JSON list of C-alpha atoms in Angstrom, two decimals:
[
{"chain": "A", "resi": 1, "resn": "GLU", "atom": "CA", "xyz": [100.03, 61.36, 96.93]},
{"chain": "A", "resi": 2, "resn": "ARG", "atom": "CA", "xyz": [98.95, 64.87, 96.28]},
{"chain": "A", "resi": 3, "resn": "LYS", "atom": "CA", "xyz": [101.51, 67.34, 94.89]},
{"chain": "A", "resi": 4, "resn": "ARG", "atom": "CA", "xyz": [102.47, 70.10, 97.84]},
{"chain": "A", "resi": 5, "resn": "ALA", "atom": "CA", "xyz": [104.15, 73.05, 97.80]},
{"chain": "A", "resi": 6, "resn": "LEU", "atom": "CA", "xyz": [106.35, 73.31, 100.13]},
{"chain": "A", "resi": 7, "resn": "LYS", "atom": "CA", "xyz": [108.28, 77.11, 101.85]},
{"chain": "A", "resi": 8, "resn": "ILE", "atom": "CA", "xyz": [110.87, 76.33, 103.78]},
{"chain": "A", "resi": 9, "resn": "MET", "atom": "CA", "xyz": [112.69, 78.79, 106.11]},
{"chain": "A", "resi": 10, "resn": "HIS", "atom": "CA", "xyz": [116.68, 79.72, 104.55]},
{"chain": "A", "resi": 11, "resn": "PRO", "atom": "CA", "xyz": [118.73, 78.56, 107.08]},
{"chain": "A", "resi": 12, "resn": "HIS", "atom": "CA", "xyz": [119.95, 82.34, 107.32]},
{"chain": "A", "resi": 13, "resn": "PHE", "atom": "CA", "xyz": [117.28, 83.35, 109.13]},
{"chain": "A", "resi": 14, "resn": "VAL", "atom": "CA", "xyz": [116.20, 79.95, 111.03]},
{"chain": "A", "resi": 15, "resn": "GLN", "atom": "CA", "xyz": [118.44, 81.71, 113.71]},
{"chain": "A", "resi": 16, "resn": "SER", "atom": "CA", "xyz": [116.56, 84.67, 114.29]},
{"chain": "A", "resi": 17, "resn": "ALA", "atom": "CA", "xyz": [113.55, 84.22, 116.88]},
{"chain": "A", "resi": 18, "resn": "GLU", "atom": "CA", "xyz": [111.22, 86.98, 115.71]},
{"chain": "A", "resi": 19, "resn": "LEU", "atom": "CA", "xyz": [111.63, 85.48, 111.15]},
{"chain": "A", "resi": 20, "resn": "ARG", "atom": "CA", "xyz": [110.31, 82.33, 113.36]},
{"chain": "A", "resi": 21, "resn": "ASP", "atom": "CA", "xyz": [107.85, 83.94, 115.32]},
{"chain": "A", "resi": 22, "resn": "ARG", "atom": "CA", "xyz": [106.87, 85.39, 111.79]},
{"chain": "A", "resi": 23, "resn": "PHE", "atom": "CA", "xyz": [106.64, 82.34, 109.76]},
{"chain": "A", "resi": 24, "resn": "LYS", "atom": "CA", "xyz": [104.87, 79.83, 113.06]},
{"chain": "A", "resi": 25, "resn": "ARG", "atom": "CA", "xyz": [102.29, 83.36, 112.60]},
{"chain": "A", "resi": 26, "resn": "GLU", "atom": "CA", "xyz": [102.05, 82.73, 108.79]},
{"chain": "A", "resi": 27, "resn": "ALA", "atom": "CA", "xyz": [100.66, 79.16, 109.07]},
{"chain": "A", "resi": 28, "resn": "LYS", "atom": "CA", "xyz": [98.54, 80.23, 111.90]},
{"chain": "A", "resi": 29, "resn": "VAL", "atom": "CA", "xyz": [96.89, 83.23, 110.22]},
{"chain": "A", "resi": 30, "resn": "ALA", "atom": "CA", "xyz": [95.82, 80.87, 106.48]},
{"chain": "A", "resi": 31, "resn": "ALA", "atom": "CA", "xyz": [94.60, 78.61, 108.19]},
{"chain": "A", "resi": 32, "resn": "GLN", "atom": "CA", "xyz": [91.86, 80.51, 109.38]},
{"chain": "A", "resi": 33, "resn": "ILE", "atom": "CA", "xyz": [90.97, 82.05, 106.70]},
{"chain": "A", "resi": 34, "resn": "ASP", "atom": "CA", "xyz": [88.66, 79.78, 105.56]},
{"chain": "A", "resi": 35, "resn": "SER", "atom": "CA", "xyz": [88.38, 80.92, 101.39]},
{"chain": "A", "resi": 36, "resn": "ASP", "atom": "CA", "xyz": [88.52, 80.11, 97.83]},
{"chain": "A", "resi": 37, "resn": "PHE", "atom": "CA", "xyz": [90.43, 83.09, 97.06]},
{"chain": "A", "resi": 38, "resn": "VAL", "atom": "CA", "xyz": [93.27, 81.97, 100.25]},
{"chain": "A", "resi": 39, "resn": "VAL", "atom": "CA", "xyz": [96.45, 79.52, 99.47]},
{"chain": "A", "resi": 40, "resn": "ASP", "atom": "CA", "xyz": [94.66, 77.56, 101.61]},
{"chain": "A", "resi": 41, "resn": "VAL", "atom": "CA", "xyz": [98.02, 76.18, 104.41]},
{"chain": "A", "resi": 42, "resn": "PHE", "atom": "CA", "xyz": [97.21, 71.86, 104.99]},
{"chain": "A", "resi": 43, "resn": "ASP", "atom": "CA", "xyz": [100.18, 71.45, 108.09]},
{"chain": "A", "resi": 44, "resn": "ALA", "atom": "CA", "xyz": [102.90, 73.54, 109.38]},
{"chain": "A", "resi": 45, "resn": "GLY", "atom": "CA", "xyz": [105.91, 72.05, 111.56]},
{"chain": "A", "resi": 46, "resn": "VAL", "atom": "CA", "xyz": [108.85, 72.49, 112.57]},
{"chain": "A", "resi": 47, "resn": "ASP", "atom": "CA", "xyz": [112.08, 69.59, 111.10]},
{"chain": "A", "resi": 48, "resn": "GLU", "atom": "CA", "xyz": [113.29, 67.83, 113.87]},
{"chain": "A", "resi": 49, "resn": "GLU", "atom": "CA", "xyz": [116.36, 66.94, 112.19]},
{"chain": "A", "resi": 50, "resn": "THR", "atom": "CA", "xyz": [116.93, 70.18, 110.65]},
{"chain": "A", "resi": 51, "resn": "GLN", "atom": "CA", "xyz": [114.81, 71.88, 113.16]},
{"chain": "A", "resi": 52, "resn": "MET", "atom": "CA", "xyz": [113.74, 73.93, 109.15]},
{"chain": "A", "resi": 53, "resn": "PRO", "atom": "CA", "xyz": [110.37, 75.70, 109.85]},
{"chain": "A", "resi": 54, "resn": "PHE", "atom": "CA", "xyz": [108.20, 74.57, 107.22]},
{"chain": "A", "resi": 55, "resn": "LEU", "atom": "CA", "xyz": [104.54, 75.07, 105.74]},
{"chain": "A", "resi": 56, "resn": "VAL", "atom": "CA", "xyz": [102.75, 72.88, 103.16]},
{"chain": "A", "resi": 57, "resn": "MET", "atom": "CA", "xyz": [100.13, 74.29, 101.28]},
{"chain": "A", "resi": 58, "resn": "GLU", "atom": "CA", "xyz": [98.48, 74.36, 98.15]},
{"chain": "A", "resi": 59, "resn": "LEU", "atom": "CA", "xyz": [100.43, 73.96, 94.40]},
{"chain": "A", "resi": 60, "resn": "LEU", "atom": "CA", "xyz": [99.18, 76.83, 92.26]},
{"chain": "A", "resi": 61, "resn": "LYS", "atom": "CA", "xyz": [99.91, 76.45, 88.78]},
{"chain": "A", "resi": 62, "resn": "GLY", "atom": "CA", "xyz": [100.23, 80.15, 87.10]},
{"chain": "A", "resi": 63, "resn": "GLU", "atom": "CA", "xyz": [101.74, 82.93, 88.29]},
{"chain": "A", "resi": 64, "resn": "GLU", "atom": "CA", "xyz": [102.33, 86.24, 90.64]},
{"chain": "A", "resi": 65, "resn": "LEU", "atom": "CA", "xyz": [99.78, 89.29, 89.22]},
{"chain": "A", "resi": 66, "resn": "GLY", "atom": "CA", "xyz": [102.86, 91.33, 89.21]},
{"chain": "A", "resi": 67, "resn": "LYS", "atom": "CA", "xyz": [104.40, 89.02, 86.65]},
{"chain": "A", "resi": 68, "resn": "ARG", "atom": "CA", "xyz": [101.54, 88.90, 84.33]},
{"chain": "A", "resi": 69, "resn": "LEU", "atom": "CA", "xyz": [101.12, 93.39, 85.03]},
{"chain": "A", "resi": 70, "resn": "ALA", "atom": "CA", "xyz": [104.45, 94.04, 83.86]},
{"chain": "A", "resi": 71, "resn": "ALA", "atom": "CA", "xyz": [104.11, 91.31, 80.31]},
{"chain": "A", "resi": 72, "resn": "VAL", "atom": "CA", "xyz": [100.66, 93.05, 79.73]},
{"chain": "A", "resi": 73, "resn": "VAL", "atom": "CA", "xyz": [101.17, 96.75, 81.16]},
{"chain": "A", "resi": 74, "resn": "ARG", "atom": "CA", "xyz": [97.98, 97.46, 81.72]},
{"chain": "A", "resi": 75, "resn": "PHE", "atom": "CA", "xyz": [94.67, 95.29, 82.62]},
{"chain": "A", "resi": 76, "resn": "SER", "atom": "CA", "xyz": [91.71, 95.57, 80.83]},
{"chain": "A", "resi": 77, "resn": "PRO", "atom": "CA", "xyz": [88.52, 97.43, 83.36]},
{"chain": "A", "resi": 78, "resn": "PRO", "atom": "CA", "xyz": [86.89, 93.53, 83.66]},
{"chain": "A", "resi": 79, "resn": "GLU", "atom": "CA", "xyz": [90.06, 91.94, 84.24]},
{"chain": "A", "resi": 80, "resn": "ALA", "atom": "CA", "xyz": [91.21, 94.39, 86.81]},
{"chain": "A", "resi": 81, "resn": "ILE", "atom": "CA", "xyz": [87.35, 94.33, 88.85]},
{"chain": "A", "resi": 82, "resn": "THR", "atom": "CA", "xyz": [87.80, 90.86, 88.35]},
{"chain": "A", "resi": 83, "resn": "TYR", "atom": "CA", "xyz": [90.60, 90.35, 90.45]},
{"chain": "A", "resi": 84, "resn": "LEU", "atom": "CA", "xyz": [90.25, 93.28, 92.35]},
{"chain": "A", "resi": 85, "resn": "TRP", "atom": "CA", "xyz": [87.02, 91.58, 93.86]},
{"chain": "A", "resi": 86, "resn": "GLN", "atom": "CA", "xyz": [88.11, 88.39, 94.05]},
{"chain": "A", "resi": 87, "resn": "THR", "atom": "CA", "xyz": [90.61, 90.50, 96.27]},
{"chain": "A", "resi": 88, "resn": "ALA", "atom": "CA", "xyz": [88.31, 92.29, 98.25]},
{"chain": "A", "resi": 89, "resn": "LEU", "atom": "CA", "xyz": [86.20, 88.49, 98.81]},
{"chain": "A", "resi": 90, "resn": "ALA", "atom": "CA", "xyz": [89.79, 87.10, 100.81]},
{"chain": "A", "resi": 91, "resn": "LEU", "atom": "CA", "xyz": [89.51, 90.07, 102.85]},
{"chain": "A", "resi": 92, "resn": "ASP", "atom": "CA", "xyz": [86.89, 90.60, 103.54]},
{"chain": "A", "resi": 93, "resn": "LYS", "atom": "CA", "xyz": [87.34, 86.20, 105.54]},
{"chain": "A", "resi": 94, "resn": "THR", "atom": "CA", "xyz": [90.33, 87.67, 106.13]},
{"chain": "A", "resi": 95, "resn": "HIS", "atom": "CA", "xyz": [89.20, 90.96, 108.73]},
{"chain": "A", "resi": 96, "resn": "ARG", "atom": "CA", "xyz": [86.56, 88.99, 109.65]},
{"chain": "A", "resi": 97, "resn": "ALA", "atom": "CA", "xyz": [89.01, 86.81, 111.01]},
{"chain": "A", "resi": 98, "resn": "ASN", "atom": "CA", "xyz": [89.84, 89.70, 112.82]},
{"chain": "A", "resi": 99, "resn": "ILE", "atom": "CA", "xyz": [93.62, 89.22, 110.85]},
{"chain": "A", "resi": 100, "resn": "VAL", "atom": "CA", "xyz": [95.55, 92.42, 109.07]},
{"chain": "A", "resi": 101, "resn": "HIS", "atom": "CA", "xyz": [96.91, 91.31, 106.36]},
{"chain": "A", "resi": 102, "resn": "ARG", "atom": "CA", "xyz": [100.09, 94.33, 105.57]},
{"chain": "A", "resi": 103, "resn": "ASP", "atom": "CA", "xyz": [101.80, 93.01, 102.55]},
{"chain": "A", "resi": 104, "resn": "LEU", "atom": "CA", "xyz": [98.28, 93.08, 99.64]},
{"chain": "A", "resi": 105, "resn": "LYS", "atom": "CA", "xyz": [100.41, 93.96, 97.29]},
{"chain": "A", "resi": 106, "resn": "PRO", "atom": "CA", "xyz": [100.61, 92.51, 93.16]},
{"chain": "A", "resi": 107, "resn": "GLU", "atom": "CA", "xyz": [103.43, 89.89, 94.22]},
{"chain": "A", "resi": 108, "resn": "ASN", "atom": "CA", "xyz": [101.33, 88.65, 97.12]},
{"chain": "A", "resi": 109, "resn": "LEU", "atom": "CA", "xyz": [98.86, 88.04, 94.29]},
{"chain": "A", "resi": 110, "resn": "PHE", "atom": "CA", "xyz": [98.47, 84.71, 92.33]},
{"chain": "A", "resi": 111, "resn": "LEU", "atom": "CA", "xyz": [96.69, 84.19, 89.24]},
{"chain": "A", "resi": 112, "resn": "THR", "atom": "CA", "xyz": [95.62, 80.56, 89.13]},
{"chain": "A", "resi": 113, "resn": "GLU", "atom": "CA", "xyz": [95.18, 77.78, 85.75]},
{"chain": "A", "resi": 114, "resn": "ARG", "atom": "CA", "xyz": [92.56, 76.38, 86.66]},
{"chain": "A", "resi": 115, "resn": "GLU", "atom": "CA", "xyz": [90.61, 73.09, 85.05]},
{"chain": "A", "resi": 116, "resn": "ASP", "atom": "CA", "xyz": [87.74, 74.55, 85.15]},
{"chain": "A", "resi": 117, "resn": "GLY", "atom": "CA", "xyz": [86.80, 78.00, 85.11]},
{"chain": "A", "resi": 118, "resn": "PRO", "atom": "CA", "xyz": [88.85, 80.86, 84.89]},
{"chain": "A", "resi": 119, "resn": "PRO", "atom": "CA", "xyz": [91.90, 82.76, 86.40]},
{"chain": "A", "resi": 120, "resn": "ARG", "atom": "CA", "xyz": [91.15, 82.55, 90.36]},
{"chain": "A", "resi": 121, "resn": "ILE", "atom": "CA", "xyz": [93.12, 85.19, 92.82]},
{"chain": "A", "resi": 122, "resn": "LYS", "atom": "CA", "xyz": [94.89, 83.87, 95.54]},
{"chain": "A", "resi": 123, "resn": "VAL", "atom": "CA", "xyz": [96.23, 86.03, 98.20]},
{"chain": "A", "resi": 124, "resn": "LEU", "atom": "CA", "xyz": [99.48, 85.01, 99.61]},
{"chain": "A", "resi": 125, "resn": "ASP", "atom": "CA", "xyz": [102.58, 85.83, 102.50]},
{"chain": "A", "resi": 126, "resn": "PHE", "atom": "CA", "xyz": [100.17, 86.41, 105.49]},
{"chain": "A", "resi": 127, "resn": "GLY", "atom": "CA", "xyz": [104.12, 86.47, 106.98]},
{"chain": "A", "resi": 128, "resn": "VAL", "atom": "CA", "xyz": [103.39, 90.25, 108.55]},
{"chain": "A", "resi": 129, "resn": "ALA", "atom": "CA", "xyz": [99.50, 89.65, 108.92]},
{"chain": "A", "resi": 130, "resn": "LYS", "atom": "CA", "xyz": [98.45, 91.07, 112.69]},
{"chain": "A", "resi": 131, "resn": "PHE", "atom": "CA", "xyz": [95.32, 89.20, 114.45]},
{"chain": "A", "resi": 132, "resn": "VAL", "atom": "CA", "xyz": [93.76, 92.88, 115.23]},
{"chain": "A", "resi": 133, "resn": "ALA", "atom": "CA", "xyz": [92.17, 91.87, 118.84]},
{"chain": "A", "resi": 134, "resn": "GLU", "atom": "CA", "xyz": [96.55, 92.74, 118.80]},
{"chain": "A", "resi": 135, "resn": "THR", "atom": "CA", "xyz": [96.33, 96.17, 118.39]},
{"chain": "A", "resi": 136, "resn": "GLY", "atom": "CA", "xyz": [94.15, 97.47, 120.93]},
{"chain": "A", "resi": 137, "resn": "THR", "atom": "CA", "xyz": [96.41, 97.87, 123.79]},
{"chain": "A", "resi": 138, "resn": "GLN", "atom": "CA", "xyz": [99.51, 99.72, 122.98]},
{"chain": "A", "resi": 139, "resn": "SER", "atom": "CA", "xyz": [102.43, 96.89, 122.94]},
{"chain": "A", "resi": 140, "resn": "GLY", "atom": "CA", "xyz": [100.11, 95.95, 120.13]},
{"chain": "A", "resi": 141, "resn": "GLN", "atom": "CA", "xyz": [101.41, 98.65, 117.95]},
{"chain": "A", "resi": 142, "resn": "THR", "atom": "CA", "xyz": [104.67, 97.44, 115.34]},
{"chain": "A", "resi": 143, "resn": "ARG", "atom": "CA", "xyz": [107.21, 98.96, 113.91]},
{"chain": "A", "resi": 144, "resn": "SER", "atom": "CA", "xyz": [106.10, 99.11, 110.00]},
{"chain": "A", "resi": 145, "resn": "LEU", "atom": "CA", "xyz": [106.39, 96.25, 107.54]},
{"chain": "A", "resi": 146, "resn": "GLY", "atom": "CA", "xyz": [104.82, 95.45, 104.58]},
{"chain": "A", "resi": 147, "resn": "THR", "atom": "CA", "xyz": [105.54, 96.72, 101.22]},
{"chain": "A", "resi": 148, "resn": "PRO", "atom": "CA", "xyz": [106.57, 100.51, 100.74]},
{"chain": "A", "resi": 149, "resn": "LEU", "atom": "CA", "xyz": [104.58, 101.24, 97.97]},
{"chain": "A", "resi": 150, "resn": "TYR", "atom": "CA", "xyz": [101.55, 100.07, 98.98]},
{"chain": "A", "resi": 151, "resn": "MET", "atom": "CA", "xyz": [101.98, 101.11, 103.38]},
{"chain": "A", "resi": 152, "resn": "ALA", "atom": "CA", "xyz": [98.89, 103.10, 104.50]},
{"chain": "A", "resi": 153, "resn": "PRO", "atom": "CA", "xyz": [100.19, 106.10, 106.23]},
{"chain": "A", "resi": 154, "resn": "GLU", "atom": "CA", "xyz": [99.73, 104.73, 109.81]},
{"chain": "A", "resi": 155, "resn": "GLN", "atom": "CA", "xyz": [101.90, 101.93, 108.92]},
{"chain": "A", "resi": 156, "resn": "PHE", "atom": "CA", "xyz": [104.51, 104.23, 108.42]},
{"chain": "A", "resi": 157, "resn": "ARG", "atom": "CA", "xyz": [103.92, 106.13, 111.28]},
{"chain": "A", "resi": 158, "resn": "GLY", "atom": "CA", "xyz": [103.68, 103.30, 113.77]},
{"chain": "A", "resi": 159, "resn": "THR", "atom": "CA", "xyz": [101.78, 105.42, 116.24]},
{"chain": "A", "resi": 160, "resn": "GLN", "atom": "CA", "xyz": [97.81, 103.98, 115.02]},
{"chain": "A", "resi": 161, "resn": "ALA", "atom": "CA", "xyz": [97.27, 100.37, 115.72]},
{"chain": "A", "resi": 162, "resn": "LEU", "atom": "CA", "xyz": [96.54, 99.21, 112.12]},
{"chain": "A", "resi": 163, "resn": "SER", "atom": "CA", "xyz": [92.69, 98.36, 111.37]},
{"chain": "A", "resi": 164, "resn": "PRO", "atom": "CA", "xyz": [91.38, 96.11, 108.21]},
{"chain": "A", "resi": 165, "resn": "ARG", "atom": "CA", "xyz": [91.55, 100.55, 106.59]},
{"chain": "A", "resi": 166, "resn": "SER", "atom": "CA", "xyz": [95.62, 99.49, 106.37]},
{"chain": "A", "resi": 167, "resn": "ASP", "atom": "CA", "xyz": [94.06, 96.78, 103.15]},
{"chain": "A", "resi": 168, "resn": "LEU", "atom": "CA", "xyz": [91.86, 98.90, 101.86]},
{"chain": "A", "resi": 169, "resn": "PHE", "atom": "CA", "xyz": [94.14, 101.23, 101.75]},
{"chain": "A", "resi": 170, "resn": "ALA", "atom": "CA", "xyz": [97.53, 99.17, 99.59]},
{"chain": "A", "resi": 171, "resn": "LEU", "atom": "CA", "xyz": [93.82, 97.64, 97.57]},
{"chain": "A", "resi": 172, "resn": "ALA", "atom": "CA", "xyz": [93.06, 101.27, 96.40]},
{"chain": "A", "resi": 173, "resn": "LEU", "atom": "CA", "xyz": [96.90, 101.41, 95.30]},
{"chain": "A", "resi": 174, "resn": "VAL", "atom": "CA", "xyz": [96.87, 97.34, 93.05]},
{"chain": "A", "resi": 175, "resn": "THR", "atom": "CA", "xyz": [93.47, 98.98, 91.84]},
{"chain": "A", "resi": 176, "resn": "TYR", "atom": "CA", "xyz": [96.01, 102.30, 90.72]},
{"chain": "A", "resi": 177, "resn": "THR", "atom": "CA", "xyz": [98.46, 99.82, 89.62]},
{"chain": "A", "resi": 178, "resn": "LEU", "atom": "CA", "xyz": [96.65, 97.53, 87.32]},
{"chain": "A", "resi": 179, "resn": "LEU", "atom": "CA", "xyz": [94.34, 99.93, 85.85]},
{"chain": "A", "resi": 180, "resn": "VAL", "atom": "CA", "xyz": [96.62, 102.06, 84.75]},
{"chain": "A", "resi": 181, "resn": "GLY", "atom": "CA", "xyz": [100.24, 100.44, 84.92]}
]
């Protein structure tokens, strides 16, 4: 009897095995990270009737940090530090679970409205996340996935295994974006 968000795969993409796998990975990845700063995934599966993959997640109220940034142009240093600190805490838990997000950007950071305190960042969209343990071999190297403006050089090249450093590079670019606009 509680409201939740339902994320389903666009019907045009259901036939792609790669995209279905990425969708499944998002559910598994988010379920492994226990953090106040990562969106909670409660259930995942495939609807028997439509064969449509779905995720059931916490329903967030607020807006993407990228949208808020567009409205205010830049954040004050104290505001930016709060959002970056919360994001760093989420990344720390993510990296301890041997997961690299690979697409960290303001649009994947959600600024929640809460009844019991100030807004809180929630990291979203683990659809392109990669388990670090998988990247230890040549077969673990992947083609570049992510948002070019926030991608680390190793993501572009696709010649090196990704590591948490890729997310830290993106976090540095997010920092610049939040402070400068």
